[in-house]
Amino acid sequence: MSTAHWFKSSYSDAQGNGDCLQASYTHLPTTGTVLVGDTKTPDTHLTVPAPAWAAFVTAAATGEFGTV
């Protein structure tokens, strides 16, 4: 989506190894979805319903998936 404004996760690889998650809330008001992608493949993304994205972010923040 060329109109999407992307931002990188604050947990992305700071060494520049390409391990970067990116997200866009650009279309959230009109579609109720968040775009999620990988900076290594900028032309592809997942379209995630906002409630599912919120649940994922909460689970990640509370350590539900473990630590890295």
PDB file of C-alpha atoms in Angstrom:
ATOM      1  CA  MET A   1       0.000   0.000   0.000  1.00  0.00           C
ATOM      2  CA  SER A   2       1.782   3.035  -1.239  1.00  0.00           C
ATOM      3  CA  THR A   3      -0.297   5.427   0.895  1.00  0.00           C
ATOM      4  CA  ALA A   4       0.582   3.683   4.157  1.00  0.00           C
ATOM      5  CA  HIS A   5       2.883   5.442   6.597  1.00  0.00           C
ATOM      6  CA  TRP A   6       5.060   2.790   8.239  1.00  0.00           C
ATOM      7  CA  PHE A   7       6.920   2.781  11.535  1.00  0.00           C
ATOM      8  CA  LYS A   8       9.395   0.238  12.894  1.00  0.00           C
ATOM      9  CA  SER A   9       9.027  -1.589  16.154  1.00  0.00           C
ATOM     10  CA  SER A  10      11.143  -0.183  18.964  1.00  0.00           C
ATOM     11  CA  TYR A  11      12.381  -3.760  19.439  1.00  0.00           C
ATOM     12  CA  SER A  12      13.678  -4.066  15.879  1.00  0.00           C
ATOM     13  CA  ASP A  13      17.286  -5.037  15.373  1.00  0.00           C
ATOM     14  CA  ALA A  14      19.343  -1.909  16.085  1.00  0.00           C
ATOM     15  CA  GLN A  15      22.418  -3.405  14.388  1.00  0.00           C
ATOM     16  CA  GLY A  16      20.823  -3.121  10.960  1.00  0.00           C
ATOM     17  CA  ASN A  17      20.623  -6.862  10.327  1.00  0.00           C
ATOM     18  CA  GLY A  18      17.244  -6.480   8.696  1.00  0.00           C
ATOM     19  CA  ASP A  19      15.160  -7.997  11.490  1.00  0.00           C
ATOM     20  CA  CYS A  20      12.583  -5.211  11.527  1.00  0.00           C
ATOM     21  CA  LEU A  21       8.861  -5.446  12.064  1.00  0.00           C
ATOM     22  CA  GLN A  22       6.916  -2.518  10.688  1.00  0.00           C
ATOM     23  CA  ALA A  23       3.310  -1.488  11.132  1.00  0.00           C
ATOM     24  CA  SER A  24       0.954   1.095   9.707  1.00  0.00           C
ATOM     25  CA  TYR A  25      -2.178   2.539  11.276  1.00  0.00           C
ATOM     26  CA  THR A  26      -2.899   4.666   8.208  1.00  0.00           C
ATOM     27  CA  HIS A  27      -6.028   2.749   7.185  1.00  0.00           C
ATOM     28  CA  LEU A  28      -7.260   1.956  10.705  1.00  0.00           C
ATOM     29  CA  PRO A  29      -9.968   4.655  10.740  1.00  0.00           C
ATOM     30  CA  THR A  30     -11.489   3.542   7.433  1.00  0.00           C
ATOM     31  CA  THR A  31     -10.957  -0.235   7.449  1.00  0.00           C
ATOM     32  CA  GLY A  32     -10.478  -1.166  11.110  1.00  0.00           C
ATOM     33  CA  THR A  33      -7.232  -2.920  10.198  1.00  0.00           C
ATOM     34  CA  VAL A  34      -3.523  -2.552  10.893  1.00  0.00           C
ATOM     35  CA  LEU A  35      -0.934  -3.383   8.241  1.00  0.00           C
ATOM     36  CA  VAL A  36       2.038  -5.413   9.485  1.00  0.00           C
ATOM     37  CA  GLY A  37       5.130  -6.214   7.470  1.00  0.00           C
ATOM     38  CA  ASP A  38       8.822  -6.992   7.378  1.00  0.00           C
ATOM     39  CA  THR A  39      11.228  -4.336   6.133  1.00  0.00           C
ATOM     40  CA  LYS A  40      13.059  -6.998   4.085  1.00  0.00           C
ATOM     41  CA  THR A  41       9.940  -7.479   1.945  1.00  0.00           C
ATOM     42  CA  PRO A  42       8.385  -4.009   1.698  1.00  0.00           C
ATOM     43  CA  ASP A  43       5.874  -4.935  -1.002  1.00  0.00           C
ATOM     44  CA  THR A  44       4.136  -7.543   1.170  1.00  0.00           C
ATOM     45  CA  HIS A  45       2.194  -7.201   4.389  1.00  0.00           C
ATOM     46  CA  LEU A  46      -0.481  -8.767   6.532  1.00  0.00           C
ATOM     47  CA  THR A  47      -3.787  -7.012   7.088  1.00  0.00           C
ATOM     48  CA  VAL A  48      -4.765  -7.625  10.702  1.00  0.00           C
ATOM     49  CA  PRO A  49      -8.075  -6.692  12.360  1.00  0.00           C
ATOM     50  CA  ALA A  50      -7.456  -4.038  15.032  1.00  0.00           C
ATOM     51  CA  PRO A  51      -8.681  -6.194  17.973  1.00  0.00           C
ATOM     52  CA  ALA A  52      -6.325  -9.027  16.991  1.00  0.00           C
ATOM     53  CA  TRP A  53      -3.383  -6.605  16.685  1.00  0.00           C
ATOM     54  CA  ALA A  54      -4.190  -5.103  20.098  1.00  0.00           C
ATOM     55  CA  ALA A  55      -4.289  -8.587  21.644  1.00  0.00           C
ATOM     56  CA  PHE A  56      -0.941  -9.464  20.054  1.00  0.00           C
ATOM     57  CA  VAL A  57       0.726  -6.247  21.259  1.00  0.00           C
ATOM     58  CA  THR A  58      -0.617  -6.779  24.786  1.00  0.00           C
ATOM     59  CA  ALA A  59       0.569 -10.396  24.845  1.00  0.00           C
ATOM     60  CA  ALA A  60       4.015  -9.426  23.585  1.00  0.00           C
ATOM     61  CA  ALA A  61       4.316  -6.585  26.102  1.00  0.00           C
ATOM     62  CA  THR A  62       3.412  -8.852  29.012  1.00  0.00           C
ATOM     63  CA  GLY A  63       5.913 -11.545  27.997  1.00  0.00           C
ATOM     64  CA  GLU A  64       3.352 -14.127  26.947  1.00  0.00           C
ATOM     65  CA  PHE A  65       5.656 -15.259  24.119  1.00  0.00           C
ATOM     66  CA  GLY A  66       8.771 -15.407  26.282  1.00  0.00           C
ATOM     67  CA  THR A  67      11.820 -13.205  26.011  1.00  0.00           C
ATOM     68  CA  VAL A  68      14.463 -12.806  23.358  1.00  0.00           C
TER      69      VAL A  68
END
